[in-house]
CSV table of C-alpha atoms (C1' of nucleotides) in Angstrom, one decimal:
chain,number,residue,atom,x,y,z
A,1,MET,CA,7.2,-27.1,-7.3
A,2,SER,CA,5.7,-26.5,-3.8
A,3,MET,CA,8.7,-24.6,-2.8
A,4,LEU,CA,8.6,-22.4,-5.8
A,5,GLU,CA,4.8,-22.0,-5.0
A,6,SER,CA,5.4,-20.6,-1.5
A,7,GLU,CA,7.9,-18.1,-2.7
A,8,GLN,CA,5.4,-17.2,-5.4
A,9,SER,CA,2.5,-16.2,-3.2
A,10,LYS,CA,4.9,-14.4,-0.9
A,11,LYS,CA,6.0,-12.5,-3.5
A,12,SER,CA,2.8,-11.6,-5.3
A,13,ASN,CA,1.5,-10.6,-1.9
A,14,LEU,CA,4.2,-8.1,-1.2
A,15,GLN,CA,4.3,-6.6,-4.7
A,16,ASN,CA,0.7,-6.4,-5.5
A,17,TYR,CA,0.9,-2.9,-6.1
A,18,ILE,CA,3.8,-2.3,-8.4
A,19,PRO,CA,2.5,-1.6,-12.0
A,20,LYS,CA,3.8,-4.0,-14.6
A,21,LYS,CA,6.9,-2.3,-16.4
A,22,PRO,CA,7.3,-2.3,-20.2
A,23,GLU,CA,10.3,-4.4,-20.1
A,24,ARG,CA,12.8,-2.1,-18.2
A,25,ILE,CA,13.9,0.4,-21.1
A,26,ALA,CA,16.5,2.6,-19.3
A,27,CYS,CA,14.2,5.5,-19.7
A,28,SER,CA,13.6,7.9,-17.0
A,29,ILE,CA,9.9,8.4,-17.9
A,30,GLU,CA,9.4,5.0,-17.0
A,31,LYS,CA,11.0,4.9,-13.9
A,32,ALA,CA,8.8,7.9,-12.9
A,33,LEU,CA,5.9,5.7,-13.6
A,34,ASP,CA,7.0,2.8,-11.8
A,35,VAL,CA,6.8,5.2,-8.5
A,36,ILE,CA,3.9,7.1,-9.4
A,37,GLY,CA,2.0,5.5,-12.0
A,38,GLY,CA,-0.6,3.5,-10.2
A,39,LYS,CA,-4.2,4.5,-10.0
A,40,TRP,CA,-4.3,6.5,-6.8
A,41,SER,CA,-0.7,7.6,-6.5
A,42,PHE,CA,-1.5,11.1,-7.8
A,43,LEU,CA,-4.4,11.7,-5.7
A,44,VAL,CA,-2.7,10.5,-2.6
A,45,LEU,CA,0.4,12.7,-3.4
A,46,LYS,CA,-1.8,15.8,-4.2
A,47,GLU,CA,-3.5,15.4,-0.7
A,48,LEU,CA,0.0,15.1,1.2
A,49,PHE,CA,1.2,18.4,-0.6
A,50,ASP,CA,-1.3,20.2,1.8
A,51,GLY,CA,0.7,18.7,4.7
A,52,THR,CA,1.1,15.5,6.8
A,53,LYS,CA,-2.2,13.4,7.0
A,54,ARG,CA,-3.6,10.4,8.8
A,55,PHE,CA,-4.8,7.3,7.5
A,56,GLY,CA,-8.5,8.0,8.2
A,57,GLU,CA,-8.0,11.7,6.8
A,58,LEU,CA,-6.8,10.5,3.4
A,59,GLN,CA,-9.8,8.1,3.5
A,60,ARG,CA,-12.1,10.7,3.8
A,61,LYS,CA,-10.9,13.0,1.4
A,62,ILE,CA,-10.2,10.5,-1.3
A,63,LYS,CA,-13.8,9.2,-1.1
A,64,SER,CA,-13.8,6.2,-3.6
A,65,ILE,CA,-10.6,4.6,-2.4
A,66,SER,CA,-10.8,1.2,-0.3
A,67,PRO,CA,-8.8,0.7,2.9
A,68,LYS,CA,-6.8,-2.0,0.9
A,69,SER,CA,-5.9,0.3,-2.0
A,70,LEU,CA,-5.0,3.4,0.3
A,71,THR,CA,-2.6,0.9,2.3
A,72,ASP,CA,-1.1,-0.7,-0.9
A,73,THR,CA,-0.6,3.0,-2.4
A,74,LEU,CA,1.0,4.2,1.0
A,75,ARG,CA,3.3,1.2,1.2
A,76,HIS,CA,4.2,1.5,-2.2
A,77,LEU,CA,5.3,4.9,-2.3
A,78,GLU,CA,7.0,4.5,1.1
A,79,GLU,CA,9.0,1.7,-0.3
A,80,TYR,CA,10.1,4.2,-3.2
A,81,GLY,CA,11.1,6.8,-0.6
A,82,VAL,CA,8.2,9.1,-1.8
A,83,LEU,CA,6.4,9.4,1.8
A,84,GLU,CA,7.2,8.6,5.3
A,85,ARG,CA,5.2,6.7,7.8
A,86,THR,CA,5.4,7.4,11.5
A,87,ALA,CA,3.4,5.5,14.3
A,88,TYR,CA,2.5,7.1,17.4
A,89,PRO,CA,2.1,4.5,20.4
A,90,THR,CA,-1.2,6.5,21.4
A,91,VAL,CA,-4.5,4.9,21.8
A,92,PRO,CA,-6.2,4.3,19.3
A,93,VAL,CA,-2.9,4.2,17.3
A,94,THR,CA,-2.3,7.1,15.4
A,95,VAL,CA,-0.2,7.0,12.0
A,96,GLU,CA,1.2,9.9,10.1
A,97,TYR,CA,2.0,10.4,6.4
A,98,LYS,CA,4.0,13.1,5.1
A,99,LEU,CA,6.2,13.3,1.9
A,100,THR,CA,10.0,13.1,2.0
A,101,PRO,CA,12.1,15.3,0.2
A,102,LYS,CA,12.0,13.1,-2.8
A,103,GLY,CA,8.1,13.3,-2.7
A,104,GLU,CA,8.1,17.2,-2.1
A,105,ASP,CA,10.3,17.4,-5.3
A,106,LEU,CA,7.3,16.0,-7.1
A,107,HIS,CA,5.5,19.3,-6.7
A,108,GLN,CA,6.6,21.0,-9.8
A,109,MET,CA,5.4,18.1,-11.8
A,110,LEU,CA,2.0,17.9,-10.3
A,111,LYS,CA,1.8,21.6,-10.6
A,112,GLU,CA,2.5,21.3,-14.5
A,113,MET,CA,-0.1,18.8,-14.5
A,114,LYS,CA,-2.7,20.8,-13.1
A,115,LEU,CA,-1.8,23.8,-15.1
A,116,TRP,CA,-2.1,21.7,-18.4
A,117,ALA,CA,-5.4,20.2,-17.3
A,118,ALA,CA,-7.0,23.6,-16.2
A,119,LYS,CA,-5.9,24.9,-19.7
A,120,TRP,CA,-7.0,22.2,-21.9
A,121,CYS,CA,-9.6,20.0,-19.8
A,122,SER,CA,-11.8,22.9,-18.5
A,123,ASP,CA,-15.1,21.4,-19.9
A,124,VAL,CA,-14.2,18.6,-22.1
B,1,MET,CA,-30.3,-10.4,-23.9
B,2,SER,CA,-29.1,-10.6,-27.4
B,3,MET,CA,-30.1,-6.9,-28.0
B,4,LEU,CA,-28.1,-6.0,-24.9
B,5,GLU,CA,-25.2,-8.2,-25.9
B,6,SER,CA,-24.6,-6.4,-29.2
B,7,GLU,CA,-24.6,-3.2,-27.6
B,8,GLN,CA,-22.1,-4.3,-24.8
B,9,SER,CA,-19.6,-5.9,-27.4
B,10,LYS,CA,-19.7,-2.5,-29.4
B,11,LYS,CA,-19.2,-0.5,-26.3
B,12,SER,CA,-16.5,-2.5,-24.7
B,13,ASN,CA,-14.7,-2.5,-28.2
B,14,LEU,CA,-14.9,1.3,-28.3
B,15,GLN,CA,-13.8,2.0,-24.8
B,16,ASN,CA,-11.3,-0.7,-24.0
B,17,TYR,CA,-8.6,2.0,-23.7
B,18,ILE,CA,-10.0,4.5,-21.3
B,19,PRO,CA,-8.8,3.9,-17.9
B,20,LYS,CA,-11.4,3.8,-15.1
B,21,LYS,CA,-12.0,6.9,-13.1
B,22,PRO,CA,-12.2,7.4,-9.5
B,23,GLU,CA,-15.9,8.6,-9.7
B,24,ARG,CA,-15.3,11.9,-11.3
B,25,ILE,CA,-14.3,14.2,-8.5
B,26,ALA,CA,-13.9,17.4,-10.3
B,27,CYS,CA,-10.3,17.3,-9.8
B,28,SER,CA,-7.8,18.5,-12.6
B,29,ILE,CA,-5.3,16.0,-12.0
B,30,GLU,CA,-7.8,13.2,-12.5
B,31,LYS,CA,-8.7,14.9,-15.8
B,32,ALA,CA,-5.2,14.8,-16.9
B,33,LEU,CA,-5.1,11.3,-15.8
B,34,ASP,CA,-8.0,10.3,-17.9
B,35,VAL,CA,-6.2,11.7,-21.0
B,36,ILE,CA,-2.6,10.7,-20.1
B,37,GLY,CA,-2.9,7.8,-17.4
B,38,GLY,CA,-2.7,4.9,-19.7
B,39,LYS,CA,0.2,2.6,-19.5
B,40,TRP,CA,1.5,3.4,-23.1
B,41,SER,CA,0.6,7.4,-23.5
B,42,PHE,CA,3.6,8.8,-21.9
B,43,LEU,CA,5.9,6.7,-24.1
B,44,VAL,CA,4.0,7.7,-27.2
B,45,LEU,CA,4.0,11.1,-26.6
B,46,LYS,CA,7.7,11.0,-25.6
B,47,GLU,CA,8.3,9.7,-29.0
B,48,LEU,CA,6.1,12.2,-30.8
B,49,PHE,CA,7.9,15.1,-29.0
B,50,ASP,CA,10.6,14.3,-31.3
B,51,GLY,CA,8.5,15.0,-34.3
B,52,THR,CA,5.7,13.6,-36.4
B,53,LYS,CA,6.2,9.7,-36.6
B,54,ARG,CA,4.3,6.9,-38.6
B,55,PHE,CA,2.7,3.6,-37.1
B,56,GLY,CA,5.5,1.2,-37.9
B,57,GLU,CA,8.1,3.8,-36.5
B,58,LEU,CA,6.4,4.0,-33.3
B,59,GLN,CA,6.1,0.2,-33.1
B,60,ARG,CA,9.9,-0.2,-33.6
B,61,LYS,CA,10.7,2.6,-31.0
B,62,ILE,CA,8.6,1.3,-28.4
B,63,LYS,CA,9.8,-2.3,-28.7
B,64,SER,CA,7.4,-4.1,-26.2
B,65,ILE,CA,4.2,-2.6,-27.5
B,66,SER,CA,1.7,-4.6,-29.6
B,67,PRO,CA,-0.1,-3.2,-32.4
B,68,LYS,CA,-3.3,-3.5,-30.7
B,69,SER,CA,-2.0,-1.5,-27.7
B,70,LEU,CA,-0.5,1.1,-30.0
B,71,THR,CA,-3.7,1.5,-32.0
B,72,ASP,CA,-5.7,1.8,-28.7
B,73,THR,CA,-3.4,4.4,-27.4
B,74,LEU,CA,-3.3,6.3,-30.4
B,75,ARG,CA,-7.1,6.4,-30.8
B,76,HIS,CA,-7.5,7.5,-27.1
B,77,LEU,CA,-5.1,10.2,-27.4
B,78,GLU,CA,-6.7,11.3,-30.9
B,79,GLU,CA,-10.1,11.3,-29.2
B,80,TYR,CA,-9.0,13.6,-26.5
B,81,GLY,CA,-7.3,16.1,-29.1
B,82,VAL,CA,-3.7,15.4,-28.1
B,83,LEU,CA,-2.6,14.0,-31.2
B,84,GLU,CA,-3.6,14.1,-35.1
B,85,ARG,CA,-3.8,11.3,-37.3
B,86,THR,CA,-3.2,12.0,-41.1
B,87,ALA,CA,-3.5,9.1,-43.6
B,88,TYR,CA,-2.1,9.7,-47.0
B,89,PRO,CA,-3.5,7.7,-50.0
B,90,THR,CA,-0.1,6.1,-51.0
B,91,VAL,CA,0.5,2.6,-51.8
B,92,PRO,CA,0.9,1.2,-49.3
B,93,VAL,CA,-1.2,3.8,-47.0
B,94,THR,CA,1.0,6.0,-45.0
B,95,VAL,CA,-0.3,7.3,-41.6
B,96,GLU,CA,1.3,10.1,-39.7
B,97,TYR,CA,0.8,11.2,-36.2
B,98,LYS,CA,1.7,14.5,-34.7
B,99,LEU,CA,1.1,16.3,-31.6
B,100,THR,CA,-1.6,19.1,-31.7
B,101,PRO,CA,-1.2,22.4,-29.4
B,102,LYS,CA,-2.7,20.4,-26.9
B,103,GLY,CA,-0.4,17.6,-27.1
B,104,GLU,CA,2.6,20.0,-27.5
B,105,ASP,CA,1.7,21.8,-24.2
B,106,LEU,CA,2.5,18.7,-22.4
B,107,HIS,CA,6.0,19.1,-23.0
B,108,GLN,CA,6.7,20.9,-19.8
B,109,MET,CA,5.2,18.3,-17.7
B,110,LEU,CA,7.1,15.6,-19.2
B,111,LYS,CA,10.2,17.5,-18.7
B,112,GLU,CA,9.6,17.9,-15.0
B,113,MET,CA,8.7,14.4,-14.8
B,114,LYS,CA,12.3,13.6,-16.5
B,115,LEU,CA,14.0,15.8,-14.4
B,116,TRP,CA,12.8,14.4,-11.3
B,117,ALA,CA,13.5,11.0,-12.3
B,118,ALA,CA,16.8,11.8,-13.3
B,119,LYS,CA,17.3,13.0,-10.0
B,120,TRP,CA,15.9,10.4,-7.7
B,121,CYS,CA,15.5,7.4,-9.6
B,122,SER,CA,19.2,7.2,-11.4
B,123,ASP,CA,20.3,4.1,-9.8
B,124,VAL,CA,17.5,2.8,-7.4
C,1,DA,C1',-19.4,-7.6,29.0
C,2,DT,C1',-20.0,-5.3,25.0
C,3,DA,C1',-19.3,-1.4,21.9
C,4,DT,C1',-16.3,1.9,19.9
C,5,DC,C1',-12.1,3.6,17.8
C,6,DT,C1',-7.9,3.7,14.3
C,7,DA,C1',-5.3,1.7,11.4
C,8,DC,C1',-4.9,-1.7,9.2
C,9,DT,C1',-4.8,-7.3,7.3
C,10,DT,C1',-6.6,-11.1,5.0
C,11,DA,C1',-9.0,-14.0,1.7
C,12,DC,C1',-11.6,-14.0,-2.0
C,13,DC,C1',-13.4,-12.1,-6.4
C,14,DT,C1',-14.2,-9.3,-10.4
C,15,DT,C1',-12.6,-6.9,-14.0
C,16,DG,C1',-10.8,-4.8,-17.8
C,17,DA,C1',-6.2,-3.4,-19.6
C,18,DG,C1',-3.0,-5.5,-22.4
C,19,DT,C1',-1.3,-9.8,-24.8
C,20,DT,C1',-0.7,-13.2,-28.6
C,21,DA,C1',-1.6,-14.6,-32.9
C,22,DA,C1',-3.9,-14.8,-36.7
C,23,DC,C1',-6.1,-12.4,-40.4
C,24,DT,C1',-7.5,-8.2,-43.8
C,25,DA,C1',-7.5,-4.2,-47.2
C,26,DA,C1',-5.5,-2.4,-51.1
C,27,DC,C1',-2.2,-2.2,-54.0
C,28,DT,C1',2.6,-3.1,-56.3
C,29,DA,C1',6.5,-6.0,-57.9
C,30,DT,C1',8.1,-10.3,-59.8
D,1,DA,C1',-0.1,-16.1,-59.0
D,2,DT,C1',2.0,-15.2,-55.2
D,3,DA,C1',4.8,-12.7,-52.2
D,4,DG,C1',5.4,-8.4,-49.9
D,5,DT,C1',4.2,-3.7,-48.0
D,6,DT,C1',1.6,-0.8,-44.2
D,7,DA,C1',-1.4,-0.2,-41.1
D,8,DG,C1',-4.2,-1.8,-39.0
D,9,DT,C1',-8.7,-5.6,-37.2
D,10,DT,C1',-10.6,-9.5,-34.6
D,11,DA,C1',-11.3,-12.9,-31.4
D,12,DA,C1',-9.8,-15.5,-27.7
D,13,DC,C1',-7.3,-15.2,-23.8
D,14,DT,C1',-4.2,-13.9,-19.4
D,15,DC,C1',-3.1,-11.8,-15.6
D,16,DA,C1',-2.8,-8.6,-11.7
D,17,DA,C1',-4.6,-4.4,-10.2
D,18,DG,C1',-8.3,-3.1,-7.3
D,19,DG,C1',-12.6,-4.0,-5.1
D,20,DT,C1',-15.7,-6.3,-1.2
D,21,DA,C1',-16.4,-7.8,3.1
D,22,DA,C1',-15.2,-9.4,7.1
D,23,DG,C1',-11.9,-10.0,10.7
D,24,DT,C1',-7.9,-8.1,13.7
D,25,DA,C1',-5.0,-5.6,17.7
D,26,DG,C1',-4.9,-3.1,21.7
D,27,DA,C1',-6.8,-0.3,24.2
D,28,DT,C1',-10.7,3.0,26.3
D,29,DA,C1',-15.4,4.3,27.5
D,30,DT,C1',-20.2,2.8,29.2
DNA sequence: ATATCTACTTACCTTGAGTTAACTAACTAT
DNA sequence: ATAGTTAGTTAACTCAAGGTAAGTAGATAT
């Protein structure tokens, strides 16, 4: 029981950003949602399409995000190979986030999403 | 207290499917997410791209969805003008759901999403 | 010695999306 | 009468995403 518990807490700590999956139907839409379905993923991605950004910059751009949510989102997207984290040993430390090719490739989808919203959600 | 309570419960009952919004930044991506950002929206939409479907059909296709979640999702998408509900006075009652033009217009986006997932999530 | 900076981490807590299970309406068929 | 049908509703509950607030590292500036 105690052995299981320690594994449990470790696991839940690491995975606290992964959205729950509707039982792994082998469906490409769900796979995409596992990666980019979080509350903040789209907003972070949107910022990174404008180029490499640092933690603080993202925080300032996405005003209502907490540092925890930002870290969680960045880690999650990194884990899935959508973005890359690079730390430079400056002082204070500099950390840069940029999209990988996999992440860049989401551009078309995001674009379609924006087009749709522009067309249908302009003042509703 | 009791007056507030009744309003409260009515409200939470009506709105229990609307995802929380990151403080209404006037951003088209967020607007789109308000509409289609729920856990089940994409899966329901995917089914309806194949044509008009009834409640029971949707339930059978999306195996892990509960009737409540299905109702909530359908109501939410209807409210945003993405789909249309039509009830026929047969016995037992027949209810059909079909996409509106606004809903049909999501096709391109969903397609891009599937393409991306096919390219990058095939066996990860 | 204390303050300041960035980029976090940790612990605790709230909330609301989603689940489960039972029930309902309105009618038909046996 | 009772069982079966579709398309839900209702109440009670769970659970994990996300929020809040405080702390940390490692160095510089005053």
